[in-house]
């Protein structure tokens, strides 16, 4: 026990934690871990000289937070509410997905919803080092040249300057292909593109001043703002569509 009555524990440095997380989360940085700590999502102890000491449970908690952001679009506020509820011993709803068993005692229920079985894009950040030729896109997405031409014509897919496509283009093409089974054609989806562009423009106005700050954590804070706002935008869009559908169906 320490003089303050707190159990002494040998922990991992922030660099060691980063090394453990990098395999599954290549974009994580020390600044990101510090940011999550500042938001109360992880609470490492400190040595008398002020160095952070993380336990294996802290690392698993970080894994959960990063996975919830990447795979489920969850804003940090929602993730923290879930973790805080678990810390108080509140049980999740029976239908809610659960945390890994080893996290339940300190981190709580996992995600308050899913995506109806549809795969979610990995993150709002661009997927790195993925450049697909037209032939590779057609094969991966299962669409033909005619549909690809329509997707590009109506702005749903935009190849890069060198003519390559990214992983998001595959997700978009697959999604539109699934919608064609209901009689929806790419030309019907121009409003989706226009709406997305307006949302991106709004986000840019909000985060651009943060990116211009010169302190070392500015980019990390701005990146987090983008992820948070994008997740909230997706949630709001879903709620508005659900509300509209209820009006159509009389539900």
Coordinates of N, CA and C in Angstrom, one line a residue:
X1 N 0.8 -1.2 0.0 CA 0.0 0.0 0.0 C 0.9 1.2 0.0
X2 N 0.4 2.3 -0.7 CA 1.2 3.6 -0.6 C 0.8 4.3 0.7
X3 N 1.5 5.4 0.9 CA 1.3 6.2 2.1 C -0.2 6.7 2.1
X4 N -0.7 6.9 0.9 CA -2.1 7.4 0.8 C -3.1 6.3 1.0
X5 N -2.7 5.1 1.2 CA -3.6 4.0 1.3 C -4.0 3.4 0.0
X6 N -3.4 3.8 -1.1 CA -3.8 3.2 -2.4 C -2.9 2.1 -2.7
X7 N -3.4 1.0 -3.2 CA -2.6 -0.2 -3.6 C -1.5 0.3 -4.6
X8 N -0.3 -0.1 -4.4 CA 0.8 0.1 -5.4 C 0.6 -0.9 -6.5
X9 N 0.8 -0.4 -7.7 CA 0.7 -1.3 -8.8 C 1.8 -1.0 -9.9
X10 N 2.4 -2.0 -10.4 CA 3.3 -1.9 -11.5 C 2.6 -1.8 -12.8
X11 N 2.7 -0.8 -13.6 CA 1.9 -0.7 -14.7 C 2.7 -0.5 -16.0
X12 N 2.0 -0.3 -17.1 CA 2.6 -0.1 -18.4 C 2.8 1.4 -18.7
X13 N 3.8 1.7 -19.3 CA 4.0 3.1 -19.7 C 3.0 3.4 -20.9
X14 N 2.8 4.7 -21.2 CA 2.0 5.0 -22.3 C 2.5 4.5 -23.7
X15 N 3.9 4.5 -23.7 CA 4.5 4.0 -24.9 C 4.3 2.5 -25.1
X16 N 4.3 1.7 -24.0 CA 4.0 0.3 -24.0 C 2.6 0.0 -24.4
X17 N 1.7 0.9 -23.9 CA 0.3 0.7 -24.3 C 0.1 1.0 -25.8
X18 N 0.7 2.0 -26.3 CA 0.7 2.3 -27.7 C 1.1 1.1 -28.5
X19 N 2.2 0.5 -28.1 CA 2.8 -0.6 -28.9 C 1.8 -1.8 -28.9
X20 N 1.0 -2.0 -27.8 CA 0.1 -3.1 -27.8 C -1.2 -2.8 -28.7
X21 N -1.5 -1.5 -28.8 CA -2.7 -1.2 -29.5 C -2.5 -1.0 -31.0
X22 N -1.3 -0.7 -31.4 CA -1.0 -0.3 -32.8 C -1.3 -1.5 -33.8
X23 N -1.2 -2.7 -33.3 CA -1.5 -3.8 -34.2 C -2.9 -3.8 -34.7
X24 N -3.9 -3.5 -33.8 CA -5.3 -3.5 -34.2 C -5.8 -2.1 -34.6
X25 N -5.1 -1.1 -34.1 CA -5.5 0.3 -34.4 C -4.3 1.1 -34.9
X26 N -3.9 1.0 -36.2 CA -2.7 1.6 -36.7 C -2.6 3.1 -36.5
X27 N -3.8 3.7 -36.5 CA -3.8 5.2 -36.4 C -3.7 5.8 -35.0
X28 N -3.8 4.9 -34.0 CA -3.7 5.4 -32.6 C -2.4 6.1 -32.3
X29 N -2.4 7.1 -31.5 CA -1.2 7.9 -31.2 C -1.1 8.1 -29.7
X30 N 0.0 8.5 -29.2 CA 0.1 8.9 -27.8 C -0.9 10.0 -27.5
X31 N -1.0 11.0 -28.4 CA -1.9 12.1 -28.2 C -3.3 11.6 -28.1
X32 N -3.7 10.6 -28.9 CA -5.0 10.1 -28.8 C -5.3 9.4 -27.5
X33 N -4.3 8.7 -26.9 CA -4.5 8.1 -25.6 C -4.6 9.1 -24.5
X34 N -3.8 10.2 -24.6 CA -3.9 11.3 -23.7 C -5.3 12.0 -23.8
X35 N -5.8 12.1 -25.0 CA -7.1 12.7 -25.2 C -8.2 11.9 -24.5
X36 N -8.1 10.6 -24.7 CA -9.1 9.7 -24.1 C -9.1 9.8 -22.6
X37 N -7.9 9.9 -22.1 CA -7.7 10.1 -20.6 C -8.4 11.4 -20.2
X38 N -8.1 12.4 -20.9 CA -8.6 13.8 -20.5 C -10.1 13.8 -20.6
X39 N -10.7 12.9 -21.4 CA -12.2 12.8 -21.5 C -12.8 11.8 -20.5
X40 N -11.9 11.2 -19.7 CA -12.4 10.3 -18.6 C -12.7 8.9 -19.0
X41 N -12.3 8.5 -20.2 CA -12.6 7.2 -20.7 C -11.6 6.1 -20.2
X42 N -10.5 6.6 -19.7 CA -9.5 5.6 -19.1 C -8.8 6.4 -18.0
X43 N -8.5 5.8 -16.9 CA -8.0 6.5 -15.7 C -6.7 5.8 -15.2
X44 N -5.6 5.9 -15.8 CA -4.4 5.3 -15.3 C -3.9 5.9 -14.0
X45 N -3.2 5.2 -13.2 CA -2.6 5.7 -12.0 C -1.4 6.5 -12.4
X46 N -0.8 7.2 -11.5 CA 0.4 8.0 -11.7 C 1.5 7.6 -10.7
X47 N 2.7 7.6 -11.1 CA 3.8 7.4 -10.2 C 4.0 8.7 -9.4
X48 N 4.8 8.7 -8.3 CA 5.1 9.9 -7.6 C 5.7 11.0 -8.5
X49 N 6.4 10.6 -9.5 CA 7.0 11.7 -10.4 C 6.0 12.1 -11.6
X50 N 4.8 11.5 -11.6 CA 3.8 11.9 -12.5 C 3.7 11.1 -13.8
X51 N 4.4 10.0 -13.9 CA 4.3 9.1 -15.1 C 3.0 8.2 -15.0
X52 N 2.4 8.1 -16.2 CA 1.2 7.2 -16.2 C 1.6 5.8 -16.0
X53 N 0.7 5.0 -15.4 CA 0.9 3.6 -15.3 C -0.5 2.9 -15.6
X54 N -0.5 2.2 -16.7 CA -1.7 1.5 -17.2 C -1.7 0.0 -16.8
X55 N -2.8 -0.5 -16.4 CA -3.0 -1.9 -16.1 C -3.5 -2.6 -17.4
X56 N -3.4 -3.9 -17.5 CA -4.0 -4.6 -18.6 C -5.5 -4.3 -18.8
X57 N -6.2 -4.1 -17.6 CA -7.6 -3.7 -17.8 C -7.8 -2.3 -18.4
X58 N -6.8 -1.4 -18.2 CA -6.9 -0.1 -18.8 C -6.7 -0.3 -20.3
X59 N -5.8 -1.2 -20.7 CA -5.5 -1.4 -22.1 C -6.8 -2.0 -22.8
X60 N -7.5 -2.9 -22.1 CA -8.7 -3.5 -22.7 C -9.8 -2.5 -22.8
X61 N -9.8 -1.6 -21.8 CA -10.8 -0.5 -21.9 C -10.6 0.4 -23.1
X62 N -9.3 0.7 -23.3 CA -8.9 1.5 -24.5 C -9.3 0.8 -25.8
X63 N -9.1 -0.5 -25.8 CA -9.5 -1.3 -27.0 C -11.0 -1.2 -27.2
X64 N -11.7 -1.3 -26.2 CA -13.2 -1.2 -26.3 C -13.6 0.2 -26.9
X65 N -13.0 1.2 -26.3 CA -13.3 2.6 -26.8 C -13.0 2.8 -28.3
X66 N -11.8 2.3 -28.6 CA -11.4 2.5 -30.0 C -12.2 1.6 -31.0
X67 N -12.6 0.4 -30.5 CA -13.5 -0.4 -31.4 C -14.9 0.2 -31.5
X68 N -15.4 0.7 -30.4 CA -16.7 1.3 -30.4 C -16.8 2.5 -31.4
X69 N -15.7 3.3 -31.4 CA -15.6 4.4 -32.4 C -15.5 3.9 -33.8
X70 N -14.6 2.9 -34.0 CA -14.3 2.5 -35.4 C -15.4 1.7 -36.0
X71 N -16.0 0.8 -35.2 CA -16.9 -0.2 -35.8 C -18.3 0.1 -35.6
X72 N -18.7 1.0 -34.7 CA -20.1 1.2 -34.4 C -20.5 2.7 -34.5
X73 N -19.6 3.6 -35.0 CA -19.9 5.0 -35.1 C -20.2 5.7 -33.8
X74 N -19.9 5.1 -32.7 CA -20.4 5.7 -31.4 C -19.5 7.0 -31.1
X75 N -20.2 8.1 -30.7 CA -19.5 9.2 -30.2 C -18.9 8.9 -28.8
X76 N -17.9 9.6 -28.4 CA -17.2 9.4 -27.1 C -18.2 9.6 -26.0
X77 N -19.1 10.6 -26.1 CA -20.1 10.8 -25.0 C -20.9 9.6 -24.8
X78 N -21.3 8.9 -25.8 CA -22.2 7.7 -25.7 C -21.3 6.6 -25.1
X79 N -20.1 6.4 -25.6 CA -19.2 5.4 -25.0 C -19.0 5.6 -23.5
X80 N -18.7 6.8 -23.2 CA -18.5 7.1 -21.7 C -19.7 6.9 -20.9
X81 N -20.9 7.2 -21.4 CA -22.1 6.9 -20.7 C -22.3 5.4 -20.4
X82 N -21.9 4.6 -21.4 CA -22.0 3.1 -21.3 C -21.0 2.7 -20.2
X83 N -19.8 3.2 -20.3 CA -18.8 2.8 -19.3 C -19.1 3.2 -17.9
X84 N -19.6 4.4 -17.8 CA -20.0 4.9 -16.5 C -21.1 4.1 -15.9
X85 N -22.1 3.8 -16.7 CA -23.2 2.9 -16.2 C -22.7 1.6 -15.7
X86 N -21.7 1.0 -16.4 CA -21.2 -0.3 -15.9 C -20.4 -0.1 -14.6
X87 N -19.7 1.0 -14.5 CA -19.0 1.3 -13.3 C -19.9 1.4 -12.1
X88 N -21.2 1.8 -12.3 CA -22.2 1.9 -11.3 C -22.9 0.6 -11.1
X89 N -22.6 -0.4 -11.9 CA -23.3 -1.7 -11.8 C -24.6 -1.8 -12.5
X90 N -24.9 -0.9 -13.4 CA -26.1 -0.9 -14.2 C -26.0 -2.0 -15.3
X91 N -27.0 -2.8 -15.4 CA -27.0 -3.9 -16.4 C -27.5 -3.4 -17.7
X92 N -26.9 -3.8 -18.8 CA -27.4 -3.4 -20.1 C -28.7 -4.1 -20.5
X93 N -29.4 -3.5 -21.4 CA -30.7 -4.1 -21.9 C -30.3 -5.5 -22.5
X94 N -31.3 -6.4 -22.4 CA -31.0 -7.8 -22.9 C -30.6 -7.8 -24.3
X95 N -31.1 -6.9 -25.1 CA -30.8 -6.9 -26.6 C -29.5 -6.2 -26.9
X96 N -28.9 -5.5 -25.9 CA -27.7 -4.8 -26.2 C -26.5 -5.7 -26.3
X97 N -25.6 -5.6 -27.3 CA -24.4 -6.4 -27.4 C -23.6 -6.1 -26.1
X98 N -22.7 -7.0 -25.7 CA -22.0 -6.9 -24.5 C -20.5 -6.7 -24.7
X99 N -19.9 -6.2 -23.7 CA -18.4 -6.1 -23.6 C -17.8 -7.5 -23.5
X100 N -16.6 -7.7 -23.8 CA -15.9 -8.9 -23.4 C -16.0 -9.1 -21.9
X101 N -16.1 -10.4 -21.5 CA -16.4 -10.7 -20.1 C -15.4 -10.0 -19.2
X102 N -14.1 -10.0 -19.6 CA -13.1 -9.4 -18.6 C -13.3 -7.9 -18.4
X103 N -14.1 -7.3 -19.3 CA -14.3 -5.8 -19.1 C -15.6 -5.5 -18.3
X104 N -16.5 -6.4 -18.2 CA -17.8 -6.1 -17.7 C -17.7 -5.5 -16.3
X105 N -16.8 -5.9 -15.5 CA -16.8 -5.4 -14.1 C -16.4 -4.0 -14.0
X106 N -15.7 -3.4 -15.0 CA -15.3 -2.1 -14.9 C -15.7 -1.2 -16.1
X107 N -16.3 -1.8 -17.1 CA -16.5 -1.0 -18.3 C -18.0 -1.0 -18.8
X108 N -18.7 -2.0 -18.4 CA -20.1 -2.0 -18.7 C -20.6 -2.5 -20.1
X109 N -21.8 -2.2 -20.4 CA -22.4 -2.7 -21.7 C -21.7 -2.1 -22.9
X110 N -21.8 -2.9 -23.9 CA -21.2 -2.4 -25.1 C -22.1 -1.5 -25.9
X111 N -22.4 -1.8 -27.1 CA -23.0 -0.9 -28.0 C -24.6 -0.9 -27.8
X112 N -25.2 0.3 -27.8 CA -26.6 0.4 -27.6 C -27.4 0.1 -28.8
X113 N -26.8 -0.3 -29.9 CA -27.5 -0.7 -31.1 C -26.5 -1.3 -32.1
X114 N -27.0 -1.8 -33.2 CA -26.2 -2.3 -34.2 C -26.6 -1.7 -35.6
X115 N -26.1 -2.3 -36.6 CA -26.4 -1.8 -37.9 C -27.3 -2.7 -38.8
X116 N -28.2 -3.5 -38.1 CA -29.1 -4.3 -38.8 C -28.4 -5.4 -39.6
X117 N -27.2 -5.8 -39.2 CA -26.5 -6.8 -40.0 C -25.7 -6.3 -41.1
X118 N -25.8 -5.0 -41.4 CA -25.0 -4.4 -42.5 C -23.6 -4.1 -42.0
X119 N -22.5 -4.4 -42.7 CA -21.2 -4.1 -42.3 C -21.0 -2.6 -42.3
X120 N -20.4 -2.1 -41.2 CA -20.1 -0.7 -41.1 C -18.7 -0.4 -41.6
X121 N -18.5 0.8 -42.3 CA -17.2 1.1 -42.7 C -16.3 1.2 -41.5
X122 N -15.0 1.0 -41.6 CA -14.1 0.8 -40.5 C -14.0 2.1 -39.7
X123 N -14.0 3.3 -40.4 CA -13.7 4.5 -39.7 C -14.1 5.7 -40.6
X124 N -14.1 6.9 -40.0 CA -14.4 8.0 -40.8 C -13.1 8.6 -41.4
X125 N -11.9 8.1 -40.9 CA -10.7 8.5 -41.5 C -10.5 7.7 -42.8
X126 N -9.7 8.2 -43.8 CA -9.5 7.4 -45.0 C -8.7 6.1 -44.7
X127 N -9.1 5.1 -45.4 CA -8.4 3.8 -45.3 C -7.1 4.0 -46.1
X128 N -6.0 3.6 -45.4 CA -4.7 3.9 -46.0 C -4.2 2.8 -46.9
X129 N -3.4 3.2 -47.9 CA -2.7 2.3 -48.8 C -3.6 1.4 -49.6
X130 N -4.8 1.8 -49.8 CA -5.7 1.0 -50.6 C -6.0 1.7 -51.9
X131 N -5.5 1.2 -53.0 CA -5.8 1.9 -54.3 C -6.2 0.8 -55.3
X132 N -7.4 0.9 -55.7 CA -8.0 -0.2 -56.6 C -8.1 0.3 -58.0
X133 N -7.8 -0.6 -58.9 CA -8.1 -0.3 -60.3 C -9.6 -0.4 -60.6
X134 N -10.0 0.0 -61.8 CA -11.4 -0.1 -62.1 C -11.8 -1.6 -62.1
X135 N -10.9 -2.5 -62.7 CA -11.2 -3.9 -62.7 C -11.4 -4.5 -61.3
X136 N -10.5 -4.0 -60.4 CA -10.5 -4.6 -59.0 C -11.8 -4.1 -58.3
X137 N -12.2 -2.8 -58.6 CA -13.4 -2.3 -58.0 C -14.6 -3.1 -58.5
X138 N -14.7 -3.3 -59.8 CA -15.8 -4.1 -60.4 C -15.9 -5.5 -59.8
X139 N -14.8 -6.1 -59.6 CA -14.8 -7.5 -59.0 C -15.2 -7.5 -57.6
X140 N -14.6 -6.6 -56.8 CA -14.9 -6.5 -55.3 C -16.3 -6.1 -55.0
X141 N -16.8 -5.2 -55.8 CA -18.2 -4.7 -55.5 C -19.3 -5.5 -56.2
X142 N -18.9 -6.3 -57.2 CA -19.9 -7.1 -57.9 C -20.8 -6.2 -58.8
X143 N -20.3 -5.1 -59.4 CA -21.1 -4.3 -60.3 C -20.4 -4.4 -61.7
X144 N -21.2 -3.9 -62.7 CA -20.6 -3.9 -64.0 C -20.3 -2.5 -64.4
X145 N -19.7 -2.3 -65.6 CA -19.3 -1.0 -66.1 C -20.4 0.0 -66.2
X146 N -21.6 -0.5 -66.6 CA -22.7 0.4 -66.8 C -23.1 1.0 -65.4
X147 N -23.2 0.2 -64.4 CA -23.5 0.8 -63.1 C -22.4 1.7 -62.6
X148 N -21.2 1.3 -62.8 CA -20.1 2.1 -62.3 C -20.1 3.5 -63.0
X149 N -20.4 3.5 -64.3 CA -20.6 4.7 -65.0 C -21.6 5.6 -64.4
X150 N -22.8 5.0 -64.0 CA -23.9 5.8 -63.4 C -23.5 6.3 -62.1
X151 N -22.8 5.5 -61.3 CA -22.3 5.9 -60.0 C -21.4 7.1 -60.1
X152 N -20.5 7.1 -61.1 CA -19.6 8.3 -61.2 C -20.4 9.4 -61.8
X153 N -21.3 9.2 -62.7 CA -22.1 10.2 -63.4 C -22.9 11.1 -62.3
X154 N -23.4 10.4 -61.3 CA -24.2 11.0 -60.3 C -23.5 11.4 -59.1
X155 N -22.1 11.3 -59.1 CA -21.3 11.7 -58.0 C -21.2 10.8 -56.8
X156 N -21.7 9.6 -56.9 CA -21.7 8.7 -55.8 C -20.4 8.1 -55.5
X157 N -19.6 7.9 -56.6 CA -18.2 7.4 -56.5 C -17.4 8.4 -57.3
X158 N -16.2 8.7 -56.7 CA -15.3 9.7 -57.3 C -13.9 9.1 -57.3
X159 N -13.4 8.7 -58.4 CA -12.0 8.1 -58.4 C -11.0 9.2 -58.1
X160 N -9.8 8.8 -57.6 CA -8.8 9.8 -57.3 C -8.2 10.4 -58.6
X161 N -7.3 11.3 -58.4 CA -6.7 12.0 -59.5 C -5.9 11.1 -60.4
X162 N -5.4 10.0 -59.9 CA -4.7 9.0 -60.7 C -5.6 8.0 -61.3
X163 N -6.9 8.1 -61.0 CA -7.8 7.1 -61.6 C -8.1 5.9 -60.8
X164 N -7.5 5.9 -59.5 CA -7.7 4.7 -58.7 C -8.9 5.0 -57.7
X165 N -9.4 3.9 -57.2 CA -10.6 4.0 -56.2 C -10.1 3.5 -54.9
X166 N -10.8 4.0 -53.8 CA -10.5 3.6 -52.5 C -11.5 2.6 -52.0
X167 N -11.3 2.1 -50.7 CA -12.2 1.1 -50.2 C -13.6 1.6 -50.0
X168 N -13.8 2.9 -49.7 CA -15.1 3.4 -49.5 C -15.9 3.3 -50.8
X169 N -15.2 3.4 -52.0 CA -15.9 3.2 -53.2 C -16.6 1.8 -53.4
X170 N -15.9 0.8 -52.8 CA -16.4 -0.5 -52.8 C -17.7 -0.6 -52.0
X171 N -17.6 0.0 -50.8 CA -18.8 0.0 -49.9 C -20.0 0.7 -50.5
X172 N -19.7 1.8 -51.2 CA -20.8 2.5 -51.8 C -21.4 1.7 -52.9
X173 N -20.5 1.2 -53.8 CA -21.1 0.4 -54.9 C -21.9 -0.8 -54.5
X174 N -21.4 -1.5 -53.4 CA -22.2 -2.6 -52.9 C -23.5 -2.2 -52.4
X175 N -23.5 -1.1 -51.7 CA -24.8 -0.6 -51.1 C -25.8 -0.2 -52.1
X176 N -25.3 0.5 -53.1 CA -26.2 1.0 -54.2 C -26.7 -0.3 -55.0
X177 N -25.9 -1.2 -55.2 CA -26.3 -2.5 -55.9 C -27.4 -3.1 -55.1
X178 N -27.3 -3.2 -53.7 CA -28.4 -3.8 -52.9 C -29.7 -3.0 -53.0
X179 N -29.5 -1.7 -53.2 CA -30.8 -0.8 -53.3 C -31.4 -1.0 -54.6
X180 N -30.7 -1.4 -55.7 CA -31.3 -1.6 -57.0 C -32.3 -2.7 -57.0
X181 N -32.2 -3.6 -56.0 CA -33.1 -4.7 -55.9 C -34.5 -4.3 -55.6
X182 N -34.6 -3.0 -55.0 CA -35.9 -2.4 -54.7 C -36.3 -1.4 -55.7
X183 N -35.7 -1.4 -56.9 CA -36.1 -0.5 -57.9 C -35.5 0.9 -57.9
X184 N -34.5 1.0 -57.0 CA -33.8 2.3 -56.8 C -32.6 2.3 -57.7
X185 N -32.5 3.4 -58.5 CA -31.3 3.5 -59.4 C -30.4 4.6 -59.0
X186 N -29.1 4.6 -59.4 CA -28.2 5.6 -59.0 C -28.7 7.0 -59.2
X187 N -29.4 7.3 -60.3 CA -29.9 8.6 -60.5 C -30.9 9.1 -59.4
X188 N -31.5 8.1 -58.7 CA -32.4 8.5 -57.7 C -31.6 9.0 -56.4
X189 N -30.3 8.7 -56.4 CA -29.6 8.9 -55.2 C -28.7 10.2 -55.2
X190 N -29.0 11.0 -56.2 CA -28.2 12.3 -56.3 C -28.4 13.1 -55.0
X191 N -29.6 13.1 -54.4 CA -29.8 13.9 -53.2 C -29.0 13.4 -52.1
X192 N -28.7 12.1 -52.0 CA -27.8 11.6 -51.0 C -26.4 12.3 -51.1
X193 N -25.9 12.4 -52.3 CA -24.6 13.0 -52.5 C -24.6 14.4 -52.1
X194 N -25.6 15.1 -52.6 CA -25.7 16.6 -52.3 C -25.8 16.8 -50.8
X195 N -26.6 16.0 -50.1 CA -26.8 16.1 -48.6 C -25.4 15.8 -47.9
X196 N -24.7 14.8 -48.4 CA -23.4 14.5 -47.8 C -22.4 15.6 -47.9
X197 N -22.4 16.2 -49.1 CA -21.5 17.3 -49.4 C -21.8 18.5 -48.5
X198 N -23.1 18.8 -48.3 CA -23.5 19.9 -47.4 C -23.0 19.6 -45.9
X199 N -23.2 18.4 -45.5 CA -22.8 18.0 -44.1 C -21.2 18.1 -44.0
X200 N -20.5 17.7 -45.0 CA -19.1 17.8 -45.0 C -18.6 19.3 -44.9
X201 N -19.3 20.1 -45.7 CA -19.0 21.5 -45.6 C -19.2 22.1 -44.3
X202 N -20.3 21.7 -43.6 CA -20.6 22.2 -42.3 C -19.5 21.8 -41.3
X203 N -19.1 20.5 -41.4 CA -18.1 20.0 -40.5 C -16.8 20.7 -40.7
X204 N -16.4 21.0 -42.0 CA -15.2 21.7 -42.3 C -15.2 23.1 -41.6
X205 N -16.3 23.8 -41.7 CA -16.4 25.1 -41.0 C -16.1 25.0 -39.5
X206 N -16.5 24.0 -38.9 CA -16.4 23.8 -37.5 C -15.0 23.5 -37.0
X207 N -14.4 22.5 -37.8 CA -13.1 22.0 -37.3 C -11.9 22.7 -37.9
X208 N -12.1 23.4 -39.0 CA -10.9 24.1 -39.6 C -10.1 25.0 -38.7
X209 N -10.8 25.8 -37.8 CA -10.1 26.6 -36.9 C -9.2 25.8 -35.9
X210 N -9.7 24.6 -35.5 CA -8.9 23.8 -34.6 C -7.7 23.3 -35.3
X211 N -7.8 22.8 -36.5 CA -6.7 22.3 -37.3 C -5.6 23.4 -37.4
X212 N -6.0 24.7 -37.4 CA -5.0 25.7 -37.6 C -4.2 26.0 -36.3
X213 N -4.6 25.5 -35.2 CA -3.9 25.8 -33.9 C -2.5 25.1 -34.0
X214 N -1.6 25.6 -33.4 CA -0.2 25.1 -33.5 C 0.3 24.2 -32.4
X215 N -0.5 24.0 -31.4 CA 0.0 23.1 -30.3 C -0.1 21.7 -30.8
X216 N 0.7 20.8 -30.1 CA 1.0 19.5 -30.6 C -0.3 18.6 -30.6
X217 N -1.3 18.9 -29.8 CA -2.5 18.1 -29.8 C -3.6 18.6 -30.6
X218 N -3.4 19.7 -31.4 CA -4.5 20.3 -32.1 C -5.0 19.3 -33.2
X219 N -4.2 18.7 -33.9 CA -4.7 17.8 -34.9 C -5.5 16.6 -34.3
X220 N -5.0 16.1 -33.2 CA -5.7 15.0 -32.5 C -7.1 15.5 -32.1
X221 N -7.2 16.7 -31.5 CA -8.5 17.2 -31.1 C -9.4 17.4 -32.3
X222 N -8.8 18.0 -33.4 CA -9.7 18.2 -34.6 C -10.1 16.9 -35.2
X223 N -9.2 15.9 -35.2 CA -9.6 14.6 -35.7 C -10.8 14.0 -34.9
X224 N -10.7 14.1 -33.6 CA -11.7 13.6 -32.7 C -13.0 14.4 -33.0
X225 N -13.0 15.7 -33.2 CA -14.2 16.4 -33.4 C -14.8 15.9 -34.7
X226 N -14.0 15.7 -35.7 CA -14.6 15.1 -37.0 C -15.3 13.8 -36.8
X227 N -14.6 12.9 -36.0 CA -15.2 11.6 -35.8 C -16.5 11.7 -35.0
X228 N -16.5 12.6 -33.9 CA -17.7 12.8 -33.1 C -18.8 13.4 -33.9
X229 N -18.5 14.4 -34.7 CA -19.6 15.1 -35.5 C -20.1 14.2 -36.6
X230 N -19.2 13.4 -37.2 CA -19.7 12.5 -38.2 C -20.6 11.4 -37.6
X231 N -20.2 10.9 -36.4 CA -21.1 9.9 -35.8 C -22.4 10.5 -35.4
X232 N -22.4 11.7 -34.9 CA -23.7 12.3 -34.6 C -24.5 12.6 -35.8
X233 N -23.9 12.9 -36.9 CA -24.6 13.2 -38.2 C -25.2 11.9 -38.7
X234 N -24.5 10.8 -38.6 CA -25.1 9.5 -39.0 C -26.3 9.2 -38.1
X235 N -26.1 9.4 -36.8 CA -27.2 9.0 -35.9 C -28.4 9.9 -36.2
X236 N -28.2 11.2 -36.4 CA -29.3 12.1 -36.7 C -30.0 11.7 -38.0
X237 N -29.2 11.4 -39.0 CA -29.8 11.0 -40.3 C -30.7 9.8 -40.1
X238 N -30.2 8.8 -39.4 CA -31.0 7.6 -39.2 C -32.3 7.9 -38.4
X239 N -32.2 8.7 -37.4 CA -33.4 9.0 -36.6 C -34.4 9.8 -37.5
X240 N -34.0 10.7 -38.3 CA -34.9 11.4 -39.2 C -35.6 10.5 -40.2
X241 N -34.8 9.6 -40.8 CA -35.4 8.6 -41.7 C -36.4 7.7 -41.0
X242 N -36.0 7.3 -39.8 CA -37.0 6.4 -39.0 C -38.3 7.2 -38.7
X243 N -38.1 8.4 -38.3 CA -39.3 9.2 -38.0 C -40.2 9.4 -39.3
X244 N -39.5 9.7 -40.4 CA -40.2 9.8 -41.6 C -41.0 8.6 -42.1
X245 N -40.3 7.4 -41.9 CA -40.9 6.1 -42.3 C -42.1 5.9 -41.4
X246 N -42.0 6.2 -40.1 CA -43.2 6.0 -39.3 C -44.4 6.8 -39.8
X247 N -44.1 8.0 -40.3 CA -45.2 8.8 -40.8 C -45.8 8.2 -42.1
X248 N -45.0 7.6 -42.9 CA -45.5 6.9 -44.1 C -46.3 5.7 -43.8
X249 N -45.8 4.9 -42.8 CA -46.5 3.7 -42.5 C -47.6 3.8 -41.5
X250 N -47.7 5.0 -40.9 CA -48.7 5.3 -39.9 C -48.4 4.6 -38.5
X251 N -47.0 4.2 -38.4 CA -46.6 3.6 -37.1 C -46.4 4.6 -36.0

